[in-house]
Each structure stands twice: as C-alpha cells, then as structure tokens.
Short mmCIF file of C-alpha atoms and ligand atoms in Angstrom, two decimals:
data_model
loop_
_atom_site.label_atom_id
_atom_site.label_comp_id
_atom_site.label_asym_id
_atom_site.label_seq_id
_atom_site.Cartn_x
_atom_site.Cartn_y
_atom_site.Cartn_z
CA MET A 145 -1.17 15.68 19.15
CA SER A 146 -3.26 14.99 16.09
CA TRP A 147 -1.61 15.63 12.72
CA GLU A 148 -2.99 16.63 9.38
CA VAL A 149 -1.33 15.27 6.26
CA VAL A 150 -0.84 17.62 3.29
CA ILE A 151 0.10 16.31 -0.15
CA GLY A 152 0.68 17.99 -3.52
CA LEU A 153 1.64 15.98 -6.60
CA GLU A 154 3.76 16.72 -9.62
CA VAL A 155 2.96 14.36 -12.48
CA HIS A 156 5.19 14.00 -15.52
CA ALA A 157 3.20 12.69 -18.45
CA GLN A 158 5.17 11.80 -21.56
CA LEU A 159 3.22 13.13 -24.52
CA ARG A 160 2.47 10.68 -27.31
CA THR A 161 4.04 12.65 -30.14
CA ARG A 162 5.95 10.72 -32.79
CA SER A 163 8.94 13.04 -32.69
CA LYS A 164 10.59 14.95 -29.87
CA ILE A 165 9.52 18.32 -28.57
CA PHE A 166 12.32 20.32 -30.20
CA SER A 167 13.74 17.91 -32.80
CA GLY A 168 12.66 15.39 -35.43
CA ALA A 169 14.16 12.35 -33.63
CA SER A 170 11.80 9.48 -32.85
CA THR A 171 10.25 9.07 -29.41
CA ALA A 172 9.64 5.31 -29.75
CA PHE A 173 10.43 3.37 -26.57
CA GLY A 174 12.88 0.49 -26.32
CA SER A 175 15.40 1.14 -29.12
CA SER A 176 19.11 0.51 -28.65
CA PRO A 177 20.77 3.22 -26.57
CA ASN A 178 21.65 6.48 -28.32
CA THR A 179 20.10 5.57 -31.68
CA GLN A 180 17.36 8.20 -31.33
CA ALA A 181 19.26 11.28 -30.28
CA CYS A 182 20.07 13.84 -32.96
CA ALA A 183 22.34 16.89 -32.84
CA VAL A 184 19.60 18.99 -31.23
CA ASP A 185 19.01 16.45 -28.46
CA LEU A 186 22.75 16.24 -27.88
CA GLY A 187 23.03 20.02 -27.58
CA TYR A 188 25.69 20.41 -30.27
CA PRO A 189 26.87 23.94 -31.00
CA GLY A 190 24.94 25.79 -33.67
CA VAL A 191 21.72 23.78 -33.53
CA LEU A 192 18.35 25.39 -32.91
CA PRO A 193 15.24 23.88 -31.31
CA VAL A 194 11.99 23.88 -33.31
CA LEU A 195 8.80 23.47 -31.29
CA ASN A 196 6.61 20.43 -32.08
CA GLY A 197 3.06 21.76 -32.60
CA GLU A 198 1.54 18.43 -31.64
CA ALA A 199 2.94 18.79 -28.09
CA VAL A 200 1.30 22.20 -27.81
CA ARG A 201 -2.02 20.78 -28.99
CA MET A 202 -1.85 17.97 -26.43
CA ALA A 203 -1.06 20.35 -23.57
CA ALA A 204 -4.04 22.50 -24.56
CA MET A 205 -6.34 19.47 -24.68
CA PHE A 206 -5.34 18.61 -21.12
CA GLY A 207 -5.95 22.18 -19.98
CA LEU A 208 -9.39 22.31 -21.57
CA ALA A 209 -10.38 18.95 -20.06
CA THR A 210 -9.54 20.17 -16.56
CA GLY A 211 -11.15 23.61 -16.73
CA CYS A 212 -7.77 25.34 -16.82
CA SER A 213 -6.99 28.59 -18.56
CA ILE A 214 -4.95 28.23 -21.72
CA ALA A 215 -2.32 30.95 -21.84
CA ARG A 216 -2.64 33.15 -24.93
CA ARG A 217 1.10 33.65 -24.60
CA SER A 218 3.49 31.26 -22.87
CA VAL A 219 7.26 31.21 -22.75
CA PHE A 220 9.95 28.53 -22.69
CA ALA A 221 12.68 29.01 -20.12
CA ARG A 222 16.03 27.42 -19.47
CA LYS A 223 16.38 25.58 -16.19
CA ASN A 224 20.10 25.36 -15.60
CA TYR A 225 21.73 22.49 -13.78
CA PHE A 226 24.56 20.05 -14.35
CA TYR A 227 23.93 16.38 -14.67
CA PRO A 228 25.45 13.78 -16.99
CA ASP A 229 22.11 12.97 -18.62
CA LEU A 230 21.51 16.61 -19.60
CA PRO A 231 23.81 17.37 -22.53
CA LYS A 232 23.06 21.08 -22.88
CA GLY A 233 23.59 21.89 -19.21
CA TYR A 234 20.02 23.14 -19.08
CA GLN A 235 16.55 21.73 -19.56
CA ILE A 236 14.07 23.64 -21.70
CA SER A 237 10.98 24.03 -19.55
CA GLN A 238 8.41 26.70 -18.74
CA TYR A 239 8.58 28.79 -15.61
CA GLU A 240 6.77 32.10 -15.17
CA LEU A 241 4.37 31.71 -18.08
CA PRO A 242 3.23 28.08 -18.39
CA ILE A 243 0.88 27.08 -21.20
CA VAL A 244 -1.88 25.90 -18.82
CA HIS A 245 -2.90 27.10 -15.35
CA GLY A 246 -5.65 27.19 -12.77
CA GLY A 247 -8.09 24.27 -13.10
CA GLU A 248 -9.38 21.32 -11.14
CA VAL A 249 -10.43 17.70 -11.18
CA SER A 250 -12.81 15.90 -8.88
CA ILE A 251 -12.03 12.62 -7.18
CA ARG A 252 -14.34 10.18 -5.46
CA LEU A 253 -13.46 9.31 -1.86
CA GLU A 254 -14.08 5.94 -0.24
CA ASP A 255 -17.27 7.14 1.45
CA GLY A 256 -18.68 7.96 -2.00
CA THR A 257 -18.40 11.75 -1.67
CA GLU A 258 -16.56 13.85 -4.21
CA LYS A 259 -13.69 16.20 -3.56
CA THR A 260 -12.14 18.82 -5.81
CA ILE A 261 -8.37 18.97 -6.24
CA GLY A 262 -6.91 22.14 -7.70
CA ILE A 263 -4.51 22.05 -10.61
CA THR A 264 -2.01 24.85 -10.23
CA ARG A 265 -0.44 24.60 -13.65
CA ALA A 266 0.69 22.29 -16.41
CA HIS A 267 3.74 23.16 -18.43
CA LEU A 268 5.66 21.73 -21.35
CA GLU A 269 9.26 20.64 -21.02
CA GLU A 270 11.78 18.22 -22.45
CA ASP A 271 12.78 15.00 -20.73
CA ALA A 272 16.41 14.28 -19.85
CA GLY A 273 18.39 11.18 -20.85
CA LYS A 274 18.91 8.18 -18.60
CA SER A 275 21.95 7.16 -16.59
CA LEU A 276 22.56 3.42 -16.55
CA HIS A 277 24.46 2.16 -13.55
CA GLU A 278 24.52 -1.55 -14.23
CA ASP A 279 26.87 -3.46 -16.54
CA PHE A 280 29.47 -0.69 -16.68
CA HIS A 281 31.90 -2.04 -14.08
CA GLY A 282 31.89 0.93 -11.75
CA LEU A 283 31.21 3.48 -14.48
CA SER A 284 27.87 4.85 -15.64
CA GLY A 285 26.45 4.69 -19.13
CA ILE A 286 24.23 7.40 -20.60
CA ASP A 287 21.34 6.72 -22.97
CA LEU A 288 20.10 9.89 -24.62
CA ASN A 289 17.14 8.39 -26.50
CA ARG A 290 14.80 9.94 -23.97
CA ALA A 291 16.47 13.37 -24.08
CA GLY A 292 14.01 15.78 -25.68
CA VAL A 293 10.92 13.60 -25.34
CA PRO A 294 8.00 15.95 -24.59
CA LEU A 295 6.65 16.01 -21.05
CA LEU A 296 3.64 17.71 -19.62
CA GLU A 297 4.34 18.46 -15.96
CA ILE A 298 1.04 18.70 -14.11
CA VAL A 299 1.31 20.39 -10.72
CA SER A 300 -1.50 20.09 -8.17
CA GLU A 301 -2.40 22.34 -5.29
CA PRO A 302 -1.53 20.87 -1.86
CA ASP A 303 -5.14 19.72 -1.56
CA MET A 304 -4.82 16.04 -0.69
CA ARG A 305 -5.12 14.91 2.91
CA SER A 306 -4.14 11.24 2.77
CA ALA A 307 -2.21 8.75 0.67
CA ARG A 308 -5.54 7.34 -0.52
CA GLU A 309 -6.63 10.73 -1.80
CA ALA A 310 -3.30 11.15 -3.56
CA VAL A 311 -3.75 7.82 -5.32
CA ALA A 312 -7.34 8.66 -6.28
CA TYR A 313 -6.15 11.95 -7.79
CA LEU A 314 -3.33 10.26 -9.62
CA LYS A 315 -5.66 7.62 -11.06
CA LYS A 316 -7.96 10.39 -12.20
CA ILE A 317 -5.16 12.15 -14.06
CA HIS A 318 -4.02 8.80 -15.46
CA THR A 319 -7.53 8.08 -16.77
CA LEU A 320 -7.82 11.55 -18.22
CA VAL A 321 -4.56 11.59 -20.20
CA ARG A 322 -5.45 8.21 -21.67
CA TYR A 323 -8.96 9.36 -22.63
CA LEU A 324 -7.38 12.35 -24.32
CA GLU A 325 -4.88 10.03 -26.02
CA ILE A 326 -2.05 12.37 -25.11
CA CYS A 327 -0.06 9.86 -22.98
CA ASP A 328 0.05 6.06 -22.96
CA GLY A 329 0.12 6.03 -19.15
CA ASN A 330 2.70 3.24 -18.98
CA MET A 331 4.22 3.54 -15.51
CA GLN A 332 6.74 0.69 -15.95
CA GLU A 333 8.25 2.37 -19.00
CA GLY A 334 8.22 5.69 -17.16
CA SER A 335 5.80 7.50 -19.44
CA PHE A 336 3.65 8.45 -16.45
CA ARG A 337 5.68 9.45 -13.39
CA CYS A 338 4.90 11.17 -10.16
CA ASP A 339 6.70 13.06 -7.41
CA ALA A 340 4.81 13.43 -4.15
CA ASN A 341 5.31 16.46 -1.89
CA VAL A 342 4.39 15.51 1.64
CA SER A 343 4.17 17.50 4.86
CA VAL A 344 2.32 17.30 8.16
CA ARG A 345 0.96 20.02 10.44
CA PRO A 346 -0.93 20.07 13.73
CA GLN A 347 -4.66 19.69 13.14
CA GLY A 348 -6.16 23.17 12.86
CA GLN A 349 -2.98 25.01 11.83
CA THR A 350 -3.39 26.98 8.59
CA GLU A 351 0.29 27.40 7.76
CA LEU A 352 1.83 24.53 5.78
CA GLY A 353 4.52 22.37 7.33
CA THR A 354 7.92 21.80 5.74
CA ARG A 355 7.66 19.29 2.92
CA ALA A 356 9.76 16.48 1.62
CA GLU A 357 9.55 15.52 -2.04
CA LEU A 358 9.39 11.78 -2.77
CA LYS A 359 10.76 10.53 -6.07
CA ASN A 360 10.96 7.16 -7.79
CA LEU A 361 7.31 6.27 -7.38
CA ASN A 362 6.41 4.05 -10.32
CA SER A 363 3.24 2.28 -9.27
CA PHE A 364 0.03 3.29 -7.53
CA ARG A 365 0.78 0.83 -4.75
CA PHE A 366 4.26 2.20 -4.12
CA ILE A 367 2.96 5.76 -4.05
CA GLU A 368 0.51 4.93 -1.31
CA LYS A 369 3.13 3.03 0.69
CA ALA A 370 5.82 5.68 0.28
CA ILE A 371 3.52 8.51 1.37
CA ASN A 372 2.37 6.62 4.45
CA LEU A 373 5.97 5.83 5.39
CA GLU A 374 6.99 9.44 4.93
CA VAL A 375 4.10 10.71 7.04
CA GLU A 376 5.09 8.39 9.88
CA ARG A 377 8.71 9.45 9.58
CA GLN A 378 7.88 13.17 9.73
CA ILE A 379 5.61 12.74 12.74
CA ASP A 380 8.34 10.76 14.51
CA VAL A 381 10.89 13.48 13.75
CA ILE A 382 8.66 16.27 15.08
CA GLU A 383 7.43 14.37 18.10
CA GLY A 384 11.04 13.48 18.89
CA GLY A 385 11.78 17.21 19.13
CA GLY A 386 13.39 17.52 15.69
CA LYS A 387 12.53 19.47 12.55
CA VAL A 388 11.61 18.18 9.10
CA VAL A 389 14.09 19.49 6.55
CA GLN A 390 13.08 20.37 3.02
CA GLU A 391 14.68 17.73 0.86
CA THR A 392 14.21 15.22 -1.91
CA ARG A 393 13.84 11.62 -0.75
CA LEU A 394 13.94 8.39 -2.71
CA TYR A 395 11.55 5.54 -2.08
CA ASP A 396 13.23 2.15 -1.92
CA SER A 397 10.56 -0.46 -2.63
CA ASP A 398 12.85 -3.41 -1.74
CA LYS A 399 13.58 -2.10 1.73
CA ASN A 400 10.23 -0.27 2.04
CA LEU A 401 11.73 2.99 3.30
CA THR A 402 12.49 6.46 2.05
CA ARG A 403 15.95 7.96 2.28
CA SER A 404 17.42 11.36 1.69
CA MET A 405 18.75 11.98 -1.82
CA ARG A 406 19.65 15.66 -1.75
CA SER A 407 18.61 18.87 -0.08
CA LYS A 408 15.99 20.63 -2.14
CA GLU A 409 17.15 23.27 -4.60
CA GLU A 410 15.46 26.65 -4.44
CA ALA A 411 14.14 27.95 -7.74
CA ASN A 412 16.85 30.61 -7.86
CA ASP A 413 19.52 27.89 -7.89
CA TYR A 414 18.31 27.04 -11.38
CA ARG A 415 18.86 30.54 -12.78
CA TYR A 416 15.75 30.35 -14.93
CA PHE A 417 15.63 32.72 -17.88
CA PRO A 418 13.59 32.83 -21.12
CA ASP A 419 15.17 30.68 -23.82
CA PRO A 420 16.40 33.09 -26.50
CA ASP A 421 16.28 30.33 -29.13
CA LEU A 422 12.51 29.94 -28.92
CA LEU A 423 9.71 32.37 -29.63
CA PRO A 424 6.85 32.74 -27.15
CA VAL A 425 3.94 30.41 -27.93
CA VAL A 426 0.97 32.55 -28.99
CA LEU A 427 -2.42 30.87 -29.26
CA ASP A 428 -5.52 32.61 -30.52
CA GLU A 429 -9.17 32.15 -29.64
CA ASP A 430 -10.08 30.24 -32.80
CA TRP A 431 -7.31 27.75 -32.32
CA ILE A 432 -8.30 27.14 -28.71
CA GLU A 433 -11.96 26.69 -29.64
CA ALA A 434 -11.00 24.23 -32.36
CA ARG A 435 -9.17 22.18 -29.70
CA ARG A 436 -12.20 22.34 -27.42
CA ALA A 437 -14.31 20.92 -30.26
CA GLU A 438 -11.88 17.99 -30.51
CA LEU A 439 -12.33 16.90 -26.89
CA PRO A 440 -13.78 13.39 -26.54
CA GLU A 441 -16.51 12.60 -24.04
CA LEU A 442 -14.65 12.81 -20.72
CA PRO A 443 -14.75 10.17 -17.97
CA GLY A 444 -17.04 12.18 -15.67
CA ALA A 445 -19.63 12.79 -18.37
CA LYS A 446 -19.44 9.20 -19.52
CA ARG A 447 -19.91 7.95 -15.98
CA GLU A 448 -23.02 10.08 -15.50
CA ARG A 449 -24.43 8.88 -18.80
CA PHE A 450 -23.82 5.24 -17.84
CA VAL A 451 -25.71 5.74 -14.58
CA LYS A 452 -28.57 7.57 -16.27
CA ASP A 453 -28.96 5.57 -19.48
CA PHE A 454 -28.04 2.10 -18.29
CA GLY A 455 -29.15 2.23 -14.66
CA LEU A 456 -25.68 1.26 -13.40
CA SER A 457 -24.55 1.92 -9.83
CA ASP A 458 -22.00 4.71 -9.28
CA TYR A 459 -19.42 2.07 -8.48
CA ASP A 460 -19.97 0.03 -11.65
CA ALA A 461 -20.04 3.18 -13.76
CA ASP A 462 -16.74 4.30 -12.18
CA VAL A 463 -15.01 1.02 -12.93
CA LEU A 464 -16.33 0.77 -16.48
CA THR A 465 -15.33 4.31 -17.40
CA SER A 466 -11.88 4.22 -15.80
CA ALA A 467 -10.43 3.41 -19.21
CA ARG A 468 -11.94 4.53 -22.49
CA GLU A 469 -11.38 1.12 -24.08
CA THR A 470 -13.30 -0.63 -21.30
CA ALA A 471 -16.19 1.80 -21.69
CA ASP A 472 -16.20 1.20 -25.46
CA TYR A 473 -16.24 -2.56 -24.98
CA PHE A 474 -19.14 -2.24 -22.55
CA GLU A 475 -21.14 -0.06 -24.92
CA GLN A 476 -20.58 -2.48 -27.79
CA VAL A 477 -21.82 -5.40 -25.69
CA VAL A 478 -24.88 -3.50 -24.48
CA ALA A 479 -25.73 -2.45 -28.04
CA GLY A 480 -25.97 -6.10 -29.06
CA LEU A 481 -27.54 -7.48 -25.90
CA ASP A 482 -29.76 -4.93 -24.19
CA ASP A 483 -28.89 -6.04 -20.67
CA ALA A 484 -26.50 -3.52 -19.12
CA LYS A 485 -26.31 -5.15 -15.71
CA LEU A 486 -25.40 -8.56 -17.14
CA ALA A 487 -22.79 -6.96 -19.42
CA ALA A 488 -21.33 -4.95 -16.53
CA ASN A 489 -21.07 -8.00 -14.28
CA TRP A 490 -19.30 -10.07 -16.88
CA ILE A 491 -16.87 -7.34 -17.92
CA MET A 492 -15.98 -6.49 -14.33
CA GLY A 493 -15.92 -10.14 -13.28
CA GLU A 494 -14.79 -12.94 -15.61
CA LEU A 495 -13.36 -10.74 -18.35
CA SER A 496 -11.33 -8.47 -16.12
CA GLY A 497 -10.10 -11.52 -14.15
CA ALA A 498 -8.89 -13.19 -17.33
CA LEU A 499 -7.26 -9.99 -18.62
CA ASN A 500 -5.39 -9.54 -15.34
CA ARG A 501 -4.29 -13.15 -15.27
CA ASP A 502 -2.79 -12.87 -18.75
CA ALA A 503 -1.65 -9.25 -18.28
CA LEU A 504 -3.60 -8.16 -21.36
CA ASP A 505 -5.24 -4.84 -22.22
CA ILE A 506 -8.89 -5.06 -23.14
CA GLU A 507 -8.10 -4.18 -26.78
CA ARG A 508 -6.19 -7.44 -26.96
CA SER A 509 -8.82 -9.46 -25.13
CA LYS A 510 -9.11 -13.04 -26.36
CA VAL A 511 -12.89 -12.69 -26.12
CA ASP A 512 -13.94 -9.59 -28.02
CA ALA A 513 -17.21 -7.70 -27.63
CA ALA A 514 -18.97 -9.65 -30.39
CA ALA A 515 -17.95 -12.98 -28.84
CA MET A 516 -19.09 -11.76 -25.43
CA ILE A 517 -22.51 -10.88 -26.86
CA GLY A 518 -22.71 -14.42 -28.26
CA LEU A 519 -22.04 -15.86 -24.81
CA LEU A 520 -24.34 -13.63 -22.78
CA ALA A 521 -27.17 -14.14 -25.25
CA ARG A 522 -27.06 -17.85 -24.38
CA ILE A 523 -27.49 -17.06 -20.70
CA LYS A 524 -30.43 -14.81 -21.47
CA ASP A 525 -32.25 -17.35 -23.62
CA ASP A 526 -31.66 -20.08 -21.00
CA THR A 527 -29.46 -22.23 -23.22
CA ILE A 528 -26.89 -22.28 -20.41
CA SER A 529 -26.83 -21.21 -16.77
CA GLY A 530 -24.56 -18.44 -15.48
CA LYS A 531 -22.36 -21.08 -13.89
CA ILE A 532 -21.89 -23.12 -17.07
CA ALA A 533 -21.28 -19.84 -18.89
CA LYS A 534 -18.08 -19.47 -16.88
CA GLU A 535 -16.84 -22.78 -18.26
CA VAL A 536 -17.84 -21.69 -21.77
CA PHE A 537 -16.03 -18.38 -21.28
CA GLU A 538 -12.81 -20.13 -20.24
CA ALA A 539 -13.00 -22.37 -23.32
CA MET A 540 -13.57 -19.35 -25.55
CA TRP A 541 -10.59 -17.65 -23.90
CA GLU A 542 -8.46 -20.68 -24.73
CA GLY A 543 -9.50 -20.40 -28.37
CA GLU A 544 -12.05 -23.24 -28.60
CA GLY A 545 -14.40 -21.12 -30.67
CA SER A 546 -17.59 -19.14 -30.26
CA ALA A 547 -20.01 -19.66 -27.39
CA ASP A 548 -22.34 -21.72 -29.60
CA GLU A 549 -19.48 -23.89 -30.84
CA VAL A 550 -18.25 -24.57 -27.31
CA ILE A 551 -21.77 -25.35 -26.04
CA GLU A 552 -22.37 -27.86 -28.86
CA LYS A 553 -18.92 -29.42 -28.77
CA ARG A 554 -18.95 -29.93 -25.02
CA GLY A 555 -22.65 -30.77 -24.78
CA LEU A 556 -23.36 -28.01 -22.28
CA ARG A 557 -26.86 -27.11 -23.38
CA GLN A 558 -29.01 -26.67 -20.35
CA ILE A 559 -31.74 -29.21 -19.63
CA THR A 560 -34.98 -27.24 -19.70
CA ASP A 561 -37.21 -30.19 -20.46
CA THR A 562 -39.42 -30.27 -17.36
CA ALA A 563 -40.13 -33.97 -17.60
CA ALA A 564 -36.43 -34.80 -17.74
CA ILE A 565 -35.64 -32.61 -14.75
CA GLU A 566 -38.61 -33.99 -12.85
CA ALA A 567 -37.35 -37.55 -13.31
CA ILE A 568 -33.98 -36.63 -11.84
CA VAL A 569 -35.59 -34.71 -8.98
CA ASP A 570 -37.64 -37.81 -8.14
CA GLU A 571 -34.51 -39.98 -8.23
CA VAL A 572 -32.65 -37.65 -5.89
CA ILE A 573 -35.51 -37.48 -3.40
CA ALA A 574 -35.89 -41.26 -3.42
CA ALA A 575 -32.15 -41.73 -2.84
CA ASN A 576 -32.05 -39.45 0.23
CA PRO A 577 -34.83 -40.43 2.65
CA THR A 578 -33.04 -39.19 5.79
CA GLN A 579 -32.55 -35.68 4.38
CA LEU A 580 -36.14 -35.71 3.17
CA GLU A 581 -37.40 -36.43 6.65
CA GLN A 582 -35.21 -33.70 8.18
CA TYR A 583 -36.37 -31.21 5.56
CA ARG A 584 -39.98 -31.95 6.27
CA ALA A 585 -39.25 -31.60 10.00
CA GLY A 586 -38.30 -27.98 9.31
CA LYS A 587 -34.63 -28.05 8.23
CA ASP A 588 -35.18 -25.71 5.23
CA LYS A 589 -31.47 -25.34 4.64
CA LEU A 590 -31.42 -28.82 3.11
CA LEU A 591 -33.00 -27.43 -0.06
CA GLY A 592 -29.48 -26.48 -1.09
CA PHE A 593 -28.33 -30.06 -0.59
CA PHE A 594 -31.05 -31.38 -2.92
CA VAL A 595 -30.32 -28.75 -5.53
CA GLY A 596 -26.66 -29.72 -5.36
CA GLN A 597 -27.50 -33.39 -5.88
CA VAL A 598 -29.63 -32.66 -8.94
CA MET A 599 -26.92 -30.45 -10.38
CA GLN A 600 -24.33 -33.15 -9.79
CA ARG A 601 -26.39 -35.74 -11.65
CA THR A 602 -26.88 -33.37 -14.59
CA ALA A 603 -23.30 -32.10 -14.62
CA GLY A 604 -24.63 -28.64 -13.79
CA LYS A 605 -26.82 -28.52 -16.86
CA ALA A 606 -30.29 -28.50 -15.31
CA ASN A 607 -31.97 -25.12 -15.36
CA PRO A 608 -31.49 -23.88 -11.76
CA GLY A 609 -34.80 -22.00 -11.66
CA GLN A 610 -36.76 -25.07 -12.69
CA VAL A 611 -34.83 -27.32 -10.32
CA ASN A 612 -35.58 -25.06 -7.39
CA LYS A 613 -39.26 -24.79 -8.24
CA LEU A 614 -39.75 -28.54 -8.72
CA LEU A 615 -37.83 -29.43 -5.56
CA ARG A 616 -39.82 -27.02 -3.42
CA GLU A 617 -43.04 -28.56 -4.66
CA LYS A 618 -42.00 -32.17 -4.32
CA LEU A 619 -40.19 -31.87 -0.99
CA LYS A 620 -43.36 -30.51 0.59
CA GLY A 621 -44.88 -33.88 -0.14
P1 ADP B 1379 8.98 22.79 -6.72
O1 ADP B 1379 8.84 23.19 -8.15
O2 ADP B 1379 10.18 23.32 -6.06
O3 ADP B 1379 8.87 21.32 -6.52
P2 ADP B 1379 6.36 23.99 -6.12
O4 ADP B 1379 6.12 25.16 -5.27
O5 ADP B 1379 6.10 24.11 -7.55
O6 ADP B 1379 7.81 23.47 -5.86
O7 ADP B 1379 5.47 22.83 -5.51
C1 ADP B 1379 5.48 21.58 -6.01
C2 ADP B 1379 4.36 20.77 -5.39
O8 ADP B 1379 4.49 20.75 -3.99
C3 ADP B 1379 2.97 21.28 -5.67
O9 ADP B 1379 2.19 20.17 -6.06
C4 ADP B 1379 2.50 21.84 -4.35
O10 ADP B 1379 1.12 21.65 -4.18
C5 ADP B 1379 3.25 20.99 -3.37
N1 ADP B 1379 3.54 21.63 -2.08
C6 ADP B 1379 4.06 22.85 -1.87
N2 ADP B 1379 4.20 23.07 -0.55
C7 ADP B 1379 3.78 21.95 0.10
C8 ADP B 1379 3.70 21.56 1.46
N3 ADP B 1379 4.11 22.35 2.44
N4 ADP B 1379 3.21 20.34 1.74
C9 ADP B 1379 2.82 19.52 0.77
N5 ADP B 1379 2.87 19.83 -0.54
C10 ADP B 1379 3.35 21.04 -0.87
MG1 MG B 1380 9.19 19.62 -7.56
#
C-alpha cells in the first residue's frame, strides 16, 4: 500500500513586546526565576488583565503579511486546565473569534516549484510558566517569568505532504516574523516553537487519517527527524493491523524516538468561555490600513526584486532574503561595489562560513559591509586574486585591519607586471623539460601543473589570467 503523509503545524511565536500581554511585567529573557511575575501573572484575587496594544498591532501585522482577514471584532476566551505552571487555572487565549484568520504563504519545494500552504488562523494568547525538574531533589520548581508573555499561535491547514515541506513552511514563517520584527525567532530560548500534527492515509483517500501531535520540537533538524519517525511509526501500526490513536507525543532527540505523553484532549474538555474580565477587541478600517502602511518589504517581494534588479538566480535570491539583515548587508555591499554576483558569492560563501563558525549573527559580523566593499574592490581592480582575497578576509576577520592594510602589511599585492610574470614562467618551463615534452605531445592537462608551479614561486600572487595566457603561448613553443 502506498501512503500519503498529511501534516498541519501550530507555531507559537513569542511576540517582542517589552511588557506582558495582560500586565506591565517585563518579558526579558534570562532573569532569575520569579523576578518578572507580578500579581496579574500570578493570578491573585482581585487583579484585572489589561490588554497590551502592541501585541494586537503585531498580530495584525502578521495577518496582513499573510493575506489573512483581520477580525473587526475578536474575543479572548478562558481555556481551563490544571497544571502547576498555570497559576490561574486557565490560560487566556482566543477560541471562536481569533484576531486573524484565513490566509496563506507560499513555499518553494526542492524541484523549484512553489506551493501554497493555507493559514487557518492566528490568535493571541498568554504563555504559561515553566516547570523545572532538575536540581530540586525529586520535587519540581516553577518559574513564572514566562507566564503572561504574549504568544501568537499560528495554525496551518493540513496542507503539507512531507517533513521537508513542513520544514520549508516553518522556515517561511520564521523568516516572516523576523522581517516583521514581531518575534526574535530564537528557537533555543523557546521564542519560536512548533507542534506538528501528523497523520497518514492511503494514497487517493480524501478523508484524513487520525493524527498524532508532536511536541518538543526545538530545531528545524529535529522537526524533520521527528516527523519522519512518526510517519514510519504510524505506517507500521496500521500495516500491523492496529489503529493510530489520537494523542500527544514527545520527541526525544537523545534516543531519536517519539513516545506517548497523553491522550489528546477534545476542545470541550477545556470548557472554553469568553473571558468576562476583557472587552472584545474592536479594530476599525483606519487602524487596519495604518498597519498595512507600516508593513516592510516582505521576503517574497524582496526576492523578486533581487532577481530582477541584480540578475541573481532564484536560489541566491532565496538565500540572501531569508533574513532581513542579510538582505540589507547585501544591498549595502552592492551599492558600494556594483557587482551583485561577486557580492552574493562572498556573502553566501566566506562570510556565511565565518559567521557560522563563530556562531554570530550578521549584524555582529567582524567584517561589516563597508569592510567587505573594501575587500571586493581589490579583487575587481586586480590588486589581489580571489584566492588571496580569502586569506585577506580571514585576516580582516581576526582584526588585522582593512583589506588595504592587510594587503600592504602582508605583501599580498598581486604581480601584474607582465615582464616579471614572464620571467617566472620561463624559469618554470626551463625547470620542467619532461612535462614540457608531454604537454607538447598532447597532454593538455599539464597546463594546470605549470600554473601551479608559477603560483607556488610567487606565493599565489601572480595574476592568474596573465599566467594562463603567457603559459599557453610559451608552452606551444
Ligand atoms: P487542536 O487545537 O486540538 O490541536 P486543530 O483542529 O486546531 O486541533 O488542529 C491543529 C492542527 O492540526 C492544524 O494545523 C491542522 O491543520 C492539523 N490537523 C488537523 N487534523 C489533521 C490530520 N488528520 N492530520 C494532520 N494534521 C491535522
Ligand atoms: Mg494543538
């Protein structure tokens, strides 16, 4: 039997507001436990929540960027359940009337085609606290700093058909919330989290299969692995004559397996009802249009512009626009250099390699856009070859100074003096009579050997174009 995989994702994006969604407590990450939880976050008697307008604005920006409808009237609801990290005994969320619904994003598949993934809804809610199970000698500790931090829960249609598609969608949402500056996207710190709903069905069947929900997925790599594992497990269960049960499963990255956490609650277990402490959120046309006017250039539009204006390939344009900061860096370099392809190659090659190695964001790059222009300009005017430029780049990265300073200090200026190169070419030919004979007998490949010899004698500084030209002439005899 051939199986079709069906995946729908729920993304929780922590909104980058300074204070919490219903209180004035700080949302900053990493403070000592329970220093950023006020009476509202703790659910003390007599307190009242006050909605943070900034969270509403951010949710609307997301909706507008994904072609969703922005509800003119949305309602907060109480989702009731008991858990130690939820002081009130309910989470304030949205249920029947979410602030954003019905949009889509497009993803690019490996074969280069595009696919549209539907966004069912995005609603505002508060985060819960955190249970800490280590260092309490058999007890659990609770940190309520995170309680009340605003979340935007983004729910997709079950439109994805493979783990790869799910990851592509997730990366798209990740890119988008960072462009919009509504979420920092930090998966390690938990500010961008994802639950994956996975089911399988026989190829051709229209009805959906029973799904399992995977939690605890905190990296793109784990998400792909966990989904693939879960798909295999479900197929095994069905082919072994069993039935998939609807449940929540946890991914264990150490053991590389998923295991059952709890059977899935039905919505009516939560006894949702409108929160009587909060008024409905009413947004008018003018306000929504003002938010639309605030939208930055979005990744898709930027990508198209990069292809059209700079002649980049779809692939390069995709990579360079995947983060707004990378796109900005690229545009700054091109503005000072006028060679988009060279800029793209260096940003996607040496620069991104160095950033990865040092685990740095591009905003904290040790070679900024101005310094990069200084380096690439020296390749363009033939002061150094592309190969030597890599050495110069490394030195710049280590803080040795600008490209010009490094080139002077290390004596890396390319030899472009034809007479000087010619003398070395003659020396090399004279020193290798056997290879010369073989070359002339038709072994063309030996050109590379001669080039290598000249480069060795000049410590890589001879202009490669000139070396090639001179060697071809002289080797002919
Ligand atoms: P809940 O709130 O209980 O998790 P929802 O109906 O809101 O349930 O669905 C959550 C997510 O699960 C959505 O992204 C949806 O696309 C996805 N989903 C629903 N049914 C299936 C299914 N049979 N297979 C895969 N994904 C599904
Ligand atoms: Mg769910």
